PDB file of C-alpha atoms in Angstrom:
ATOM      1  CA  UNK A   1     -17.443 -10.923  -3.093  1.00 40.00           C
ATOM      2  CA  UNK A   2     -17.555 -14.174  -1.195  1.00 41.00           C
ATOM      3  CA  UNK A   3     -18.402 -14.200   2.492  1.00 41.00           C
ATOM      4  CA  UNK A   4     -15.715 -13.600   5.075  1.00 47.00           C
ATOM      5  CA  UNK A   5     -13.886 -16.782   5.920  1.00 49.00           C
ATOM      6  CA  UNK A   6     -13.738 -17.649   9.613  1.00 44.00           C
ATOM      7  CA  UNK A   7     -10.466 -19.512   9.173  1.00 44.00           C
ATOM      8  CA  UNK A   8      -9.647 -23.029  10.282  1.00 44.00           C
ATOM      9  CA  UNK A   9     -10.970 -24.136  13.622  1.00 40.00           C
ATOM     10  CA  UNK A  10      -8.320 -24.735  16.289  1.00 40.00           C
ATOM     11  CA  UNK A  11      -9.523 -28.327  16.345  1.00 37.00           C
ATOM     12  CA  UNK A  12      -8.692 -28.658  12.676  1.00 40.00           C
ATOM     13  CA  UNK A  13      -5.038 -28.283  13.608  1.00 43.00           C
ATOM     14  CA  UNK A  14      -5.017 -31.304  15.870  1.00 45.00           C
ATOM     15  CA  UNK A  15      -7.612 -33.699  14.401  1.00 47.00           C
ATOM     16  CA  UNK A  16      -5.884 -36.094  12.077  1.00 55.00           C
ATOM     17  CA  UNK A  17      -7.560 -37.119   8.843  1.00 67.00           C
ATOM     18  CA  UNK A  18      -7.791 -40.657   7.519  1.00 75.00           C
ATOM     19  CA  UNK A  19      -4.698 -41.184   5.397  1.00 81.00           C
ATOM     20  CA  UNK A  20      -6.298 -44.200   3.719  1.00 79.00           C
ATOM     21  CA  UNK A  21      -8.652 -41.930   1.778  1.00 78.00           C
ATOM     22  CA  UNK A  22      -5.899 -39.566   0.660  1.00 80.00           C
ATOM     23  CA  UNK A  23      -4.929 -39.872  -3.016  1.00 81.00           C
ATOM     24  CA  UNK A  24      -1.394 -38.880  -2.049  1.00 82.00           C
ATOM     25  CA  UNK A  25      -0.931 -41.447   0.725  1.00 80.00           C
ATOM     26  CA  UNK A  26       2.151 -42.837  -1.034  1.00 78.00           C
ATOM     27  CA  UNK A  27       3.976 -39.687   0.053  1.00 84.00           C
ATOM     28  CA  UNK A  28       3.571 -40.734   3.682  1.00 80.00           C
ATOM     29  CA  UNK A  29       6.071 -43.569   3.277  1.00 72.00           C
ATOM     30  CA  UNK A  30       8.492 -41.131   1.663  1.00 79.00           C
ATOM     31  CA  UNK A  31       8.261 -38.766   4.624  1.00 80.00           C
ATOM     32  CA  UNK A  32       6.773 -36.014   2.458  1.00 83.00           C
ATOM     33  CA  UNK A  33       3.685 -35.608   4.595  1.00 83.00           C
ATOM     34  CA  UNK A  34       3.013 -35.922   8.310  1.00 89.00           C
ATOM     35  CA  UNK A  35      -0.498 -36.607   9.643  1.00 87.00           C
ATOM     36  CA  UNK A  36      -1.642 -33.717  11.832  1.00 85.00           C
ATOM     37  CA  UNK A  37       1.184 -31.475  10.647  1.00 90.00           C
ATOM     38  CA  UNK A  38       1.877 -31.625   6.897  1.00 90.00           C
ATOM     39  CA  UNK A  39      -1.341 -32.652   5.220  1.00 89.00           C
ATOM     40  CA  UNK A  40      -3.138 -31.727   2.012  1.00 91.00           C
ATOM     41  CA  UNK A  41      -6.607 -33.005   2.880  1.00 87.00           C
ATOM     42  CA  UNK A  42      -6.806 -31.419   6.337  1.00 88.00           C
ATOM     43  CA  UNK A  43      -9.090 -28.373   6.647  1.00 89.00           C
ATOM     44  CA  UNK A  44      -6.123 -26.389   7.888  1.00 92.00           C
ATOM     45  CA  UNK A  45      -4.356 -23.717   5.908  1.00 94.00           C
ATOM     46  CA  UNK A  46      -1.122 -24.214   7.811  1.00 95.00           C
ATOM     47  CA  UNK A  47      -1.007 -27.935   7.152  1.00 94.00           C
ATOM     48  CA  UNK A  48      -1.928 -27.478   3.491  1.00 95.00           C
ATOM     49  CA  UNK A  49       0.756 -24.846   3.033  1.00 96.00           C
ATOM     50  CA  UNK A  50       3.403 -27.044   4.635  1.00 95.00           C
ATOM     51  CA  UNK A  51       2.375 -29.906   2.355  1.00 94.00           C
ATOM     52  CA  UNK A  52       2.415 -27.925  -0.890  1.00 96.00           C
ATOM     53  CA  UNK A  53       5.658 -26.208   0.035  1.00 95.00           C
ATOM     54  CA  UNK A  54       7.214 -29.662   0.355  1.00 94.00           C
ATOM     55  CA  UNK A  55       5.327 -31.145  -2.614  1.00 94.00           C
ATOM     56  CA  UNK A  56       4.760 -28.318  -5.126  1.00 96.00           C
ATOM     57  CA  UNK A  57       4.258 -30.802  -7.959  1.00 95.00           C
ATOM     58  CA  UNK A  58       0.810 -31.527  -6.481  1.00 95.00           C
ATOM     59  CA  UNK A  59      -0.316 -27.880  -6.423  1.00 96.00           C
ATOM     60  CA  UNK A  60      -1.640 -27.745  -9.976  1.00 97.00           C
ATOM     61  CA  UNK A  61      -4.085 -30.559  -9.220  1.00 95.00           C
ATOM     62  CA  UNK A  62      -5.601 -28.448  -6.420  1.00 96.00           C
ATOM     63  CA  UNK A  63      -6.344 -25.297  -8.406  1.00 97.00           C
ATOM     64  CA  UNK A  64      -9.985 -26.295  -8.877  1.00 95.00           C
ATOM     65  CA  UNK A  65     -10.477 -27.783  -5.417  1.00 94.00           C
ATOM     66  CA  UNK A  66     -13.787 -27.133  -3.663  1.00 94.00           C
ATOM     67  CA  UNK A  67     -12.082 -25.663  -0.570  1.00 95.00           C
ATOM     68  CA  UNK A  68     -11.221 -21.973  -1.063  1.00 96.00           C
ATOM     69  CA  UNK A  69      -8.105 -22.112   1.125  1.00 96.00           C
ATOM     70  CA  UNK A  70      -6.684 -25.115  -0.686  1.00 96.00           C
ATOM     71  CA  UNK A  71      -7.164 -23.306  -4.018  1.00 97.00           C
ATOM     72  CA  UNK A  72      -5.549 -20.135  -2.677  1.00 97.00           C
ATOM     73  CA  UNK A  73      -2.502 -21.959  -1.332  1.00 98.00           C
ATOM     74  CA  UNK A  74      -2.209 -24.057  -4.470  1.00 98.00           C
ATOM     75  CA  UNK A  75      -2.146 -20.868  -6.550  1.00 98.00           C
ATOM     76  CA  UNK A  76       1.038 -19.861  -4.702  1.00 97.00           C
ATOM     77  CA  UNK A  77       2.914 -23.023  -5.614  1.00 98.00           C
ATOM     78  CA  UNK A  78       1.463 -24.103  -8.970  1.00 98.00           C
ATOM     79  CA  UNK A  79       3.365 -23.306 -12.174  1.00 97.00           C
ATOM     80  CA  UNK A  80       2.644 -19.794 -13.411  1.00 97.00           C
ATOM     81  CA  UNK A  81       1.311 -21.087 -16.711  1.00 97.00           C
ATOM     82  CA  UNK A  82      -1.347 -23.067 -14.878  1.00 97.00           C
ATOM     83  CA  UNK A  83      -2.292 -20.063 -12.735  1.00 97.00           C
ATOM     84  CA  UNK A  84      -2.597 -17.840 -15.826  1.00 95.00           C
ATOM     85  CA  UNK A  85      -5.150 -20.213 -17.348  1.00 94.00           C
ATOM     86  CA  UNK A  86      -7.427 -20.178 -14.317  1.00 93.00           C
ATOM     87  CA  UNK A  87     -10.900 -18.707 -14.759  1.00 93.00           C
ATOM     88  CA  UNK A  88     -11.702 -15.810 -12.440  1.00 95.00           C
ATOM     89  CA  UNK A  89     -12.176 -17.369  -9.019  1.00 96.00           C
ATOM     90  CA  UNK A  90     -15.303 -16.616  -6.959  1.00 96.00           C
ATOM     91  CA  UNK A  91     -13.194 -16.217  -3.813  1.00 97.00           C
ATOM     92  CA  UNK A  92     -11.342 -12.954  -3.189  1.00 97.00           C
ATOM     93  CA  UNK A  93      -8.466 -14.642  -1.334  1.00 97.00           C
ATOM     94  CA  UNK A  94      -7.711 -16.793  -4.362  1.00 98.00           C
ATOM     95  CA  UNK A  95      -7.940 -13.750  -6.635  1.00 98.00           C
ATOM     96  CA  UNK A  96      -5.443 -11.899  -4.430  1.00 98.00           C
ATOM     97  CA  UNK A  97      -2.929 -14.713  -4.841  1.00 98.00           C
ATOM     98  CA  UNK A  98      -3.488 -14.808  -8.589  1.00 98.00           C
ATOM     99  CA  UNK A  99      -3.068 -11.014  -8.802  1.00 97.00           C
ATOM    100  CA  UNK A 100       0.210 -11.321  -6.895  1.00 97.00           C
ATOM    101  CA  UNK A 101       1.582 -13.797  -9.420  1.00 97.00           C
ATOM    102  CA  UNK A 102       0.367 -12.701 -12.817  1.00 97.00           C
ATOM    103  CA  UNK A 103       2.807 -10.764 -15.023  1.00 96.00           C
ATOM    104  CA  UNK A 104       2.220  -7.037 -14.570  1.00 95.00           C
ATOM    105  CA  UNK A 105       0.953  -6.625 -18.132  1.00 94.00           C
ATOM    106  CA  UNK A 106      -1.847  -9.104 -17.407  1.00 95.00           C
ATOM    107  CA  UNK A 107      -3.345  -7.341 -14.383  1.00 96.00           C
ATOM    108  CA  UNK A 108      -5.822  -5.037 -16.131  1.00 94.00           C
ATOM    109  CA  UNK A 109      -8.654  -7.484 -15.562  1.00 93.00           C
ATOM    110  CA  UNK A 110      -8.239  -7.038 -11.800  1.00 96.00           C
ATOM    111  CA  UNK A 111      -8.114  -3.232 -11.730  1.00 95.00           C
ATOM    112  CA  UNK A 112     -11.778  -3.008 -10.782  1.00 95.00           C
ATOM    113  CA  UNK A 113     -12.106  -6.179  -8.734  1.00 97.00           C
ATOM    114  CA  UNK A 114     -14.864  -6.078  -6.103  1.00 97.00           C
ATOM    115  CA  UNK A 115     -12.341  -6.758  -3.328  1.00 97.00           C
ATOM    116  CA  UNK A 116     -10.218  -3.795  -2.246  1.00 96.00           C
ATOM    117  CA  UNK A 117      -7.235  -5.949  -1.285  1.00 97.00           C
ATOM    118  CA  UNK A 118      -7.165  -7.427  -4.768  1.00 98.00           C
ATOM    119  CA  UNK A 119      -7.124  -3.885  -6.152  1.00 98.00           C
ATOM    120  CA  UNK A 120      -4.411  -2.932  -3.653  1.00 97.00           C
ATOM    121  CA  UNK A 121      -2.313  -5.864  -4.830  1.00 97.00           C
ATOM    122  CA  UNK A 122      -2.771  -4.665  -8.394  1.00 97.00           C
ATOM    123  CA  UNK A 123      -1.883  -1.078  -7.390  1.00 97.00           C
ATOM    124  CA  UNK A 124       1.368  -2.337  -5.843  1.00 97.00           C
ATOM    125  CA  UNK A 125       2.411  -4.214  -8.967  1.00 97.00           C
ATOM    126  CA  UNK A 126       0.897  -2.815 -12.139  1.00 96.00           C
ATOM    127  CA  UNK A 127       2.968  -0.600 -14.437  1.00 95.00           C
ATOM    128  CA  UNK A 128       2.884   2.981 -13.053  1.00 94.00           C
ATOM    129  CA  UNK A 129       1.395   4.385 -16.255  1.00 92.00           C
ATOM    130  CA  UNK A 130      -1.664   2.141 -15.773  1.00 94.00           C
ATOM    131  CA  UNK A 131      -2.355   3.436 -12.250  1.00 95.00           C
ATOM    132  CA  UNK A 132      -4.485   6.292 -13.536  1.00 94.00           C
ATOM    133  CA  UNK A 133      -7.363   3.798 -13.663  1.00 95.00           C
ATOM    134  CA  UNK A 134      -7.300   3.735  -9.839  1.00 96.00           C
ATOM    135  CA  UNK A 135      -7.233   7.493  -9.185  1.00 96.00           C
ATOM    136  CA  UNK A 136     -10.989   7.488  -8.631  1.00 96.00           C
ATOM    137  CA  UNK A 137     -11.206   4.192  -6.748  1.00 97.00           C
ATOM    138  CA  UNK A 138     -13.890   4.144  -4.050  1.00 97.00           C
ATOM    139  CA  UNK A 139     -11.459   2.958  -1.376  1.00 98.00           C
ATOM    140  CA  UNK A 140      -8.892   5.416  -0.018  1.00 98.00           C
ATOM    141  CA  UNK A 141      -6.309   2.684   0.631  1.00 97.00           C
ATOM    142  CA  UNK A 142      -6.312   1.755  -3.039  1.00 98.00           C
ATOM    143  CA  UNK A 143      -5.948   5.415  -4.003  1.00 98.00           C
ATOM    144  CA  UNK A 144      -3.171   5.793  -1.425  1.00 98.00           C
ATOM    145  CA  UNK A 145      -1.236   2.946  -2.998  1.00 97.00           C
ATOM    146  CA  UNK A 146      -1.764   4.512  -6.399  1.00 97.00           C
ATOM    147  CA  UNK A 147      -0.501   7.874  -5.090  1.00 97.00           C
ATOM    148  CA  UNK A 148       2.720   6.206  -3.918  1.00 97.00           C
ATOM    149  CA  UNK A 149       3.579   5.009  -7.426  1.00 97.00           C
ATOM    150  CA  UNK A 150       1.778   7.260  -9.873  1.00 96.00           C
ATOM    151  CA  UNK A 151       4.109   9.102 -12.291  1.00 95.00           C
ATOM    152  CA  UNK A 152       4.677  12.723 -11.286  1.00 92.00           C
ATOM    153  CA  UNK A 153       2.990  13.949 -14.446  1.00 91.00           C
ATOM    154  CA  UNK A 154      -0.307  12.388 -13.340  1.00 93.00           C
ATOM    155  CA  UNK A 155       0.046  12.946  -9.609  1.00 95.00           C
ATOM    156  CA  UNK A 156      -1.427  16.443  -9.554  1.00 94.00           C
ATOM    157  CA  UNK A 157      -4.770  14.863 -10.509  1.00 96.00           C
ATOM    158  CA  UNK A 158      -4.902  13.521  -6.950  1.00 97.00           C
ATOM    159  CA  UNK A 159      -4.144  16.831  -5.236  1.00 97.00           C
ATOM    160  CA  UNK A 160      -7.832  17.272  -4.430  1.00 97.00           C
ATOM    161  CA  UNK A 161      -8.477  13.720  -3.235  1.00 98.00           C
ATOM    162  CA  UNK A 162     -11.219  13.581  -0.556  1.00 97.00           C
ATOM    163  CA  UNK A 163      -8.970  11.708   1.881  1.00 98.00           C
ATOM    164  CA  UNK A 164      -6.221  13.588   3.701  1.00 97.00           C
ATOM    165  CA  UNK A 165      -3.903  10.572   3.888  1.00 98.00           C
ATOM    166  CA  UNK A 166      -3.928  10.385   0.125  1.00 98.00           C
ATOM    167  CA  UNK A 167      -3.318  14.129  -0.176  1.00 98.00           C
ATOM    168  CA  UNK A 168      -0.443  13.874   2.321  1.00 98.00           C
ATOM    169  CA  UNK A 169       1.201  11.283   0.095  1.00 98.00           C
ATOM    170  CA  UNK A 170       0.646  13.492  -2.935  1.00 98.00           C
ATOM    171  CA  UNK A 171       2.230  16.415  -1.055  1.00 98.00           C
ATOM    172  CA  UNK A 172       5.267  14.255  -0.253  1.00 98.00           C
ATOM    173  CA  UNK A 173       5.768  13.282  -3.898  1.00 98.00           C
ATOM    174  CA  UNK A 174       4.778  16.251  -6.011  1.00 97.00           C
ATOM    175  CA  UNK A 175       7.774  18.136  -7.418  1.00 97.00           C
ATOM    176  CA  UNK A 176       8.433  21.275  -5.324  1.00 97.00           C
ATOM    177  CA  UNK A 177       7.503  23.576  -8.204  1.00 96.00           C
ATOM    178  CA  UNK A 178       3.983  22.083  -8.284  1.00 97.00           C
ATOM    179  CA  UNK A 179       3.207  22.317  -4.566  1.00 97.00           C
ATOM    180  CA  UNK A 180       1.480  25.693  -4.752  1.00 96.00           C
ATOM    181  CA  UNK A 181      -1.429  23.675  -6.058  1.00 96.00           C
ATOM    182  CA  UNK A 182      -1.956  22.410  -2.500  1.00 98.00           C
ATOM    183  CA  UNK A 183      -1.105  25.561  -0.547  1.00 97.00           C
ATOM    184  CA  UNK A 184      -4.751  26.116   0.429  1.00 97.00           C
ATOM    185  CA  UNK A 185      -5.520  22.542   1.401  1.00 98.00           C
ATOM    186  CA  UNK A 186      -8.162  22.256   4.139  1.00 97.00           C
ATOM    187  CA  UNK A 187      -5.961  20.042   6.300  1.00 98.00           C
ATOM    188  CA  UNK A 188      -3.108  21.600   8.280  1.00 98.00           C
ATOM    189  CA  UNK A 189      -1.000  18.421   8.142  1.00 98.00           C
ATOM    190  CA  UNK A 190      -1.117  18.484   4.361  1.00 98.00           C
ATOM    191  CA  UNK A 191      -0.127  22.169   4.339  1.00 98.00           C
ATOM    192  CA  UNK A 192       2.780  21.443   6.696  1.00 98.00           C
ATOM    193  CA  UNK A 193       4.183  18.925   4.245  1.00 98.00           C
ATOM    194  CA  UNK A 194       3.641  21.393   1.407  1.00 98.00           C
ATOM    195  CA  UNK A 195       5.390  24.206   3.291  1.00 98.00           C
ATOM    196  CA  UNK A 196       8.340  21.965   4.154  1.00 97.00           C
ATOM    197  CA  UNK A 197       9.033  21.127   0.489  1.00 98.00           C
ATOM    198  CA  UNK A 198       8.068  24.252  -1.434  1.00 97.00           C
ATOM    199  CA  UNK A 199      10.436  26.341  -3.466  1.00 98.00           C
ATOM    200  CA  UNK A 200      11.612  29.275  -1.307  1.00 97.00           C
ATOM    201  CA  UNK A 201       9.687  31.931  -3.222  1.00 97.00           C
ATOM    202  CA  UNK A 202       6.514  29.840  -3.096  1.00 97.00           C
ATOM    203  CA  UNK A 203       6.872  29.278   0.641  1.00 97.00           C
ATOM    204  CA  UNK A 204       6.230  32.977   1.251  1.00 97.00           C
ATOM    205  CA  UNK A 205       2.501  32.428   0.809  1.00 96.00           C
ATOM    206  CA  UNK A 206       2.548  30.034   3.769  1.00 97.00           C
ATOM    207  CA  UNK A 207       3.984  32.567   6.231  1.00 97.00           C
ATOM    208  CA  UNK A 208       0.488  33.832   7.069  1.00 96.00           C
ATOM    209  CA  UNK A 209      -1.050  30.394   7.532  1.00 97.00           C
ATOM    210  CA  UNK A 210      -3.450  29.952  10.474  1.00 96.00           C
ATOM    211  CA  UNK A 211      -1.513  26.909  11.701  1.00 98.00           C
ATOM    212  CA  UNK A 212       1.713  27.817  13.501  1.00 97.00           C
ATOM    213  CA  UNK A 213       3.419  24.598  12.478  1.00 98.00           C
ATOM    214  CA  UNK A 214       2.823  25.497   8.844  1.00 98.00           C
ATOM    215  CA  UNK A 215       4.336  28.933   9.484  1.00 97.00           C
ATOM    216  CA  UNK A 216       7.278  27.286  11.215  1.00 98.00           C
ATOM    217  CA  UNK A 217       7.977  25.135   8.145  1.00 97.00           C
ATOM    218  CA  UNK A 218       7.600  28.145   5.859  1.00 97.00           C
ATOM    219  CA  UNK A 219      10.040  30.196   7.956  1.00 97.00           C
ATOM    220  CA  UNK A 220      12.691  27.552   7.326  1.00 95.00           C
ATOM    221  CA  UNK A 221      12.360  27.876   3.537  1.00 96.00           C
ATOM    222  CA  UNK A 222      11.132  31.344   2.614  1.00 96.00           C
ATOM    223  CA  UNK A 223      13.719  33.954   1.535  1.00 95.00           C
ATOM    224  CA  UNK A 224      15.322  35.642   4.516  1.00 94.00           C
ATOM    225  CA  UNK A 225      14.006  39.103   3.638  1.00 92.00           C
ATOM    226  CA  UNK A 226      10.406  37.844   3.811  1.00 95.00           C
ATOM    227  CA  UNK A 227      10.426  36.356   7.310  1.00 95.00           C
ATOM    228  CA  UNK A 228      11.343  39.378   9.422  1.00 90.00           C
ATOM    229  CA  UNK A 229       7.697  40.257   9.974  1.00 89.00           C
ATOM    230  CA  UNK A 230       7.298  37.005  11.930  1.00 94.00           C
ATOM    231  CA  UNK A 231       9.862  38.001  14.526  1.00 93.00           C
ATOM    232  CA  UNK A 232       6.914  38.862  16.774  1.00 93.00           C
ATOM    233  CA  UNK A 233       4.778  35.842  15.855  1.00 94.00           C
ATOM    234  CA  UNK A 234       2.367  34.651  18.535  1.00 95.00           C
ATOM    235  CA  UNK A 235       4.142  31.274  18.721  1.00 96.00           C
ATOM    236  CA  UNK A 236       7.524  31.123  20.501  1.00 97.00           C
ATOM    237  CA  UNK A 237       8.857  28.419  18.203  1.00 96.00           C
ATOM    238  CA  UNK A 238       8.127  30.499  15.125  1.00 97.00           C
ATOM    239  CA  UNK A 239       9.761  33.580  16.686  1.00 96.00           C
ATOM    240  CA  UNK A 240      12.756  31.472  17.673  1.00 95.00           C
ATOM    241  CA  UNK A 241      13.148  30.047  14.157  1.00 95.00           C
ATOM    242  CA  UNK A 242      13.028  33.539  12.641  1.00 95.00           C
ATOM    243  CA  UNK A 243      15.644  34.860  15.054  1.00 94.00           C
ATOM    244  CA  UNK A 244      17.866  31.851  14.501  1.00 93.00           C
ATOM    245  CA  UNK A 245      17.867  32.351  10.747  1.00 92.00           C
ATOM    246  CA  UNK A 246      18.469  36.094  11.085  1.00 89.00           C
ATOM    247  CA  UNK A 247      21.283  35.527  13.572  1.00 87.00           C
ATOM    248  CA  UNK A 248      22.899  32.917  11.333  1.00 76.00           C
ATOM    249  CA  UNK A 249      22.778  35.389   8.472  1.00 67.00           C
ATOM    250  CA  UNK A 250      24.295  38.194  10.547  1.00 68.00           C
ATOM    251  CA  UNK A 251      26.974  35.859  11.872  1.00 69.00           C
ATOM    252  CA  UNK A 252      27.871  34.823   8.360  1.00 64.00           C
ATOM    253  CA  UNK A 253      28.057  38.435   7.268  1.00 63.00           C
ATOM    254  CA  UNK A 254      30.451  39.306  10.090  1.00 59.00           C
ATOM    255  CA  UNK A 255      32.930  36.552   9.264  1.00 56.00           C
TER     256      UNK A 255
END
């Protein structure tokens, strides 16, 4: 991974370069560049981006430039065919741009990139059936992105992920019939999501949970005949939810 880039100095935004040394100085007369504002040879990402946005035909010539930011911006505007032929760049910012542009069936080479944001970009775009390669990624944000898109048939493999945010996403997406797999999760927030989506018969096992918010979710879903024992629960909200469901049932019966 290349070192963290400090970004352009504020002075770089205001110091004008010498247009006489610019190979594209002919564009100045055409109004296609503006010294100090729209400039390819300035050490300023904003100026370079403005220039290449206005003059995308120049972008391909910058793909092998010595300045990492110029290469990265050029990769946004250059023809896709030129970007596809690029060798793997040493700079992670350039690789992120390339990963954002390559066809999804050409992203396998970036699945295990050393930069997590490159891998996150891949996880956002690659075909869902290829996401299994990221289930064991070392970074939880990459795994989280994978959990958001992984096919349901493979999602249960992430039910025991070491990070609770990943497990919460798994609990939100697993089919209700598979949620019993996570009923004993160590984290109460995960169990709350599980209890709120379980099939009614499966939700019964959550009625005795140590966390009252989990019990509250379970009370909303478990079969009516199973919740009566919680009418004296230690938590007022749980007791209230039980009574409300029982009252609604009795009211319906009387009508």
